[in-house]
PDB file of C-alpha atoms in Angstrom:
ATOM      1  CA  MET A  61     -11.849 -25.865  42.671  1.00 46.00           C
ATOM      2  CA  SER A  62     -12.126 -29.674  41.440  1.00 45.00           C
ATOM      3  CA  SER A  63     -12.496 -30.547  37.907  1.00 47.00           C
ATOM      4  CA  GLU A  64     -16.136 -31.646  38.652  1.00 53.00           C
ATOM      5  CA  GLU A  65     -17.130 -27.959  39.535  1.00 57.00           C
ATOM      6  CA  GLN A  66     -18.282 -25.689  36.819  1.00 58.00           C
ATOM      7  CA  VAL A  67     -17.998 -21.954  36.681  1.00 53.00           C
ATOM      8  CA  PRO A  68     -21.465 -20.418  35.789  1.00 60.00           C
ATOM      9  CA  VAL A  69     -21.345 -18.662  32.363  1.00 69.00           C
ATOM     10  CA  ALA A  70     -22.704 -15.198  32.461  1.00 88.00           C
ATOM     11  CA  GLU A  71     -24.720 -15.022  28.910  1.00 92.00           C
ATOM     12  CA  ARG A  72     -26.918 -12.384  27.647  1.00 95.00           C
ATOM     13  CA  LEU A  73     -29.128 -12.424  24.510  1.00 97.00           C
ATOM     14  CA  ILE A  74     -29.556  -9.084  22.733  1.00 97.00           C
ATOM     15  CA  ASP A  75     -31.987  -8.470  19.873  1.00 97.00           C
ATOM     16  CA  ASN A  76     -30.009  -6.131  17.734  1.00 97.00           C
ATOM     17  CA  ILE A  77     -32.697  -4.637  15.765  1.00 96.00           C
ATOM     18  CA  ASP A  78     -30.610  -2.335  13.603  1.00 96.00           C
ATOM     19  CA  ARG A  79     -28.633  -5.538  12.328  1.00 97.00           C
ATOM     20  CA  GLY A  80     -31.475  -7.823  12.184  1.00 97.00           C
ATOM     21  CA  ARG A  81     -30.054 -10.280  14.331  1.00 98.00           C
ATOM     22  CA  PHE A  82     -29.986 -11.893  17.895  1.00 98.00           C
ATOM     23  CA  GLU A  83     -26.748 -11.706  19.528  1.00 98.00           C
ATOM     24  CA  LEU A  84     -25.343 -14.005  22.279  1.00 98.00           C
ATOM     25  CA  TYR A  85     -22.788 -12.491  24.704  1.00 97.00           C
ATOM     26  CA  ARG A  86     -20.772 -14.380  27.108  1.00 94.00           C
ATOM     27  CA  HIS A  87     -18.957 -12.610  29.855  1.00 90.00           C
ATOM     28  CA  HIS A  88     -19.319  -9.368  27.576  1.00 90.00           C
ATOM     29  CA  ASP A  89     -17.813 -10.888  24.511  1.00 94.00           C
ATOM     30  CA  LEU A  90     -20.008 -11.516  21.343  1.00 97.00           C
ATOM     31  CA  VAL A  91     -19.741 -15.252  20.683  1.00 97.00           C
ATOM     32  CA  GLY A  92     -22.642 -15.887  18.276  1.00 97.00           C
ATOM     33  CA  TRP A  93     -25.534 -14.444  16.392  1.00 98.00           C
ATOM     34  CA  LEU A  94     -28.532 -15.287  14.368  1.00 98.00           C
ATOM     35  CA  TYR A  95     -29.776 -13.213  11.540  1.00 98.00           C
ATOM     36  CA  TYR A  96     -33.522 -12.924  11.173  1.00 97.00           C
ATOM     37  CA  THR A  97     -36.196 -11.104   9.138  1.00 96.00           C
ATOM     38  CA  ARG A  98     -39.172  -9.979  11.034  1.00 96.00           C
ATOM     39  CA  LEU A  99     -42.464 -10.527   9.321  1.00 94.00           C
ATOM     40  CA  LYS A 100     -45.815  -9.544  10.255  1.00 87.00           C
ATOM     41  CA  PRO A 101     -47.839 -10.270  12.261  1.00 86.00           C
ATOM     42  CA  ASN A 102     -45.127 -11.678  14.608  1.00 94.00           C
ATOM     43  CA  ARG A 103     -43.264 -14.010  12.553  1.00 97.00           C
ATOM     44  CA  TYR A 104     -39.404 -14.302  12.629  1.00 97.00           C
ATOM     45  CA  ALA A 105     -37.678 -15.916   9.446  1.00 97.00           C
ATOM     46  CA  LEU A 106     -34.498 -17.421  10.954  1.00 97.00           C
ATOM     47  CA  ARG A 107     -31.774 -17.058   8.200  1.00 96.00           C
ATOM     48  CA  HIS A 108     -28.301 -17.618   9.318  1.00 96.00           C
ATOM     49  CA  THR A 109     -26.410 -18.602  12.422  1.00 97.00           C
ATOM     50  CA  GLU A 110     -22.682 -17.897  13.125  1.00 96.00           C
ATOM     51  CA  VAL A 111     -20.348 -18.502  15.886  1.00 97.00           C
ATOM     52  CA  GLU A 112     -17.227 -16.887  16.432  1.00 95.00           C
ATOM     53  CA  SER A 113     -14.401 -19.307  15.514  1.00 94.00           C
ATOM     54  CA  SER A 114     -12.738 -18.923  18.915  1.00 93.00           C
ATOM     55  CA  HIS A 115     -16.004 -20.400  20.441  1.00 93.00           C
ATOM     56  CA  HIS A 116     -16.725 -23.285  18.065  1.00 94.00           C
ATOM     57  CA  HIS A 117     -17.308 -26.615  19.650  1.00 93.00           C
ATOM     58  CA  GLN A 118     -18.465 -25.051  22.792  1.00 92.00           C
ATOM     59  CA  GLY A 119     -22.262 -25.443  22.512  1.00 93.00           C
ATOM     60  CA  VAL A 120     -22.604 -21.733  21.459  1.00 96.00           C
ATOM     61  CA  GLY A 121     -24.827 -22.510  18.430  1.00 96.00           C
ATOM     62  CA  GLY A 122     -27.275 -24.712  20.375  1.00 97.00           C
ATOM     63  CA  THR A 123     -27.380 -22.391  23.181  1.00 97.00           C
ATOM     64  CA  LEU A 124     -27.964 -19.407  20.881  1.00 98.00           C
ATOM     65  CA  VAL A 125     -30.861 -21.106  19.053  1.00 98.00           C
ATOM     66  CA  GLY A 126     -32.538 -22.128  22.262  1.00 98.00           C
ATOM     67  CA  ARG A 127     -32.260 -18.731  23.828  1.00 97.00           C
ATOM     68  CA  VAL A 128     -33.768 -17.286  20.606  1.00 98.00           C
ATOM     69  CA  PHE A 129     -36.566 -19.603  20.554  1.00 98.00           C
ATOM     70  CA  ASP A 130     -37.252 -18.836  24.186  1.00 98.00           C
ATOM     71  CA  GLU A 131     -37.390 -15.090  23.520  1.00 98.00           C
ATOM     72  CA  ILE A 132     -39.619 -15.596  20.500  1.00 98.00           C
ATOM     73  CA  ARG A 133     -42.034 -17.721  22.628  1.00 98.00           C
ATOM     74  CA  SER A 134     -41.973 -14.948  25.175  1.00 97.00           C
ATOM     75  CA  ARG A 135     -43.076 -12.421  22.373  1.00 97.00           C
ATOM     76  CA  GLU A 136     -45.933 -14.948  21.501  1.00 97.00           C
ATOM     77  CA  GLY A 137     -44.246 -15.127  17.921  1.00 97.00           C
ATOM     78  CA  THR A 138     -43.595 -17.983  15.327  1.00 98.00           C
ATOM     79  CA  VAL A 139     -40.433 -18.846  13.364  1.00 97.00           C
ATOM     80  CA  THR A 140     -39.910 -19.991   9.821  1.00 97.00           C
ATOM     81  CA  ALA A 141     -36.767 -22.139   9.673  1.00 97.00           C
ATOM     82  CA  ILE A 142     -34.461 -21.203   6.834  1.00 95.00           C
ATOM     83  CA  CYS A 143     -31.019 -21.559   8.448  1.00 96.00           C
ATOM     84  CA  PRO A 144     -29.718 -25.059   8.197  1.00 95.00           C
ATOM     85  CA  PHE A 145     -28.420 -25.092  11.607  1.00 96.00           C
ATOM     86  CA  VAL A 146     -31.811 -24.166  13.026  1.00 97.00           C
ATOM     87  CA  VAL A 147     -33.568 -26.674  11.027  1.00 96.00           C
ATOM     88  CA  ASP A 148     -31.197 -29.324  12.168  1.00 95.00           C
ATOM     89  CA  TYR A 149     -31.791 -27.992  15.874  1.00 97.00           C
ATOM     90  CA  LEU A 150     -35.618 -28.340  15.511  1.00 97.00           C
ATOM     91  CA  SER A 151     -35.287 -31.916  13.949  1.00 95.00           C
ATOM     92  CA  ARG A 152     -33.574 -33.057  17.224  1.00 95.00           C
ATOM     93  CA  THR A 153     -36.226 -31.767  19.762  1.00 94.00           C
ATOM     94  CA  THR A 154     -39.940 -31.215  20.121  1.00 95.00           C
ATOM     95  CA  THR A 155     -39.532 -28.484  22.822  1.00 97.00           C
ATOM     96  CA  TYR A 156     -39.919 -25.593  20.142  1.00 97.00           C
ATOM     97  CA  ALA A 157     -42.295 -27.463  17.675  1.00 96.00           C
ATOM     98  CA  ASP A 158     -45.087 -25.072  18.687  1.00 97.00           C
ATOM     99  CA  LEU A 159     -43.247 -22.022  17.587  1.00 98.00           C
ATOM    100  CA  VAL A 160     -42.916 -23.222  13.792  1.00 97.00           C
ATOM    101  CA  ASP A 161     -45.436 -21.267  11.857  1.00 96.00           C
ATOM    102  CA  PRO A 162     -47.970 -23.665  10.469  1.00 94.00           C
ATOM    103  CA  ARG A 163     -48.479 -21.576   7.279  1.00 93.00           C
ATOM    104  CA  HIS A 164     -44.887 -20.871   6.663  1.00 94.00           C
ATOM    105  CA  PRO A 165     -42.766 -23.470   8.497  1.00 95.00           C
ATOM    106  CA  GLY A 166     -39.591 -23.030   6.210  1.00 93.00           C
ATOM    107  CA  TYR A 167     -37.519 -26.296   5.749  1.00 88.00           C
ATOM    108  CA  THR A 168     -37.894 -29.325   7.866  1.00 85.00           C
ATOM    109  CA  VAL A 169     -34.648 -31.111   6.663  1.00 83.00           C
ATOM    110  CA  ARG A 170     -31.208 -29.598   6.823  1.00 82.00           C
ATOM    111  CA  ALA A 171     -30.110 -30.911   3.398  1.00 80.00           C
ATOM    112  CA  ALA A 172     -32.991 -29.044   1.670  1.00 80.00           C
ATOM    113  CA  ALA A 173     -32.111 -25.718   3.525  1.00 79.00           C
ATOM    114  CA  GLU A 174     -28.346 -26.334   2.610  1.00 80.00           C
ATOM    115  CA  SER A 175     -29.184 -26.994  -1.127  1.00 79.00           C
ATOM    116  CA  ALA A 176     -31.458 -23.767  -1.019  1.00 74.00           C
ATOM    117  CA  LEU A 177     -28.536 -21.575   0.027  1.00 68.00           C
ATOM    118  CA  THR A 178     -26.353 -22.832  -3.212  1.00 69.00           C
ATOM    119  CA  ALA A 179     -29.371 -22.430  -5.616  1.00 63.00           C
ATOM    120  CA  PRO A 180     -29.230 -19.250  -7.894  1.00 60.00           C
ATOM    121  CA  ASP A 181     -31.849 -16.756  -6.742  1.00 53.00           C
ATOM    122  CA  PRO A 182     -34.657 -16.804  -9.199  1.00 51.00           C
ATOM    123  CA  LEU A 183     -36.037 -13.387  -8.169  1.00 48.00           C
ATOM    124  CA  PRO A 184     -34.230 -10.206  -8.899  1.00 50.00           C
ATOM    125  CA  VAL A 185     -33.007  -8.124  -6.088  1.00 48.00           C
ATOM    126  CA  VAL A 186     -35.201  -4.992  -5.499  1.00 47.00           C
ATOM    127  CA  SER A 187     -33.528  -2.180  -3.493  1.00 44.00           C
ATOM    128  CA  LYS A 188     -35.442  -1.159  -0.323  1.00 46.00           C
ATOM    129  CA  HIS A 189     -34.327   2.419  -0.854  1.00 47.00           C
ATOM    130  CA  ARG A 190     -36.100   4.364  -3.615  1.00 40.00           C
TER     131      ARG A 190
END
């Protein structure tokens, strides 16, 4: 095989509802995930993206976000961008602009999303289990 030829990568996106995250698998290995909160009626607050350290700088994050957007589009859903990586991704393309929820778009600038992550939470944490 010449250096020009590329071996196709077998990828699969899974919606792990129990963990509240989309997971990207390459050749059966979990390589990245994106945490979300599903809101009604069909809105996804995209909260945090992670990539396995052994897969950094391989385009996993961008592939993951693009695949998640494609999945949400197929579900006729919308997104609220909270994760700085997702915000940055959206700022670089108009391909998924139609998915951003007009009433609850989230952040539009990565710096704002990042500073929100370090700000103290003004609301008390309320347990979901009573």
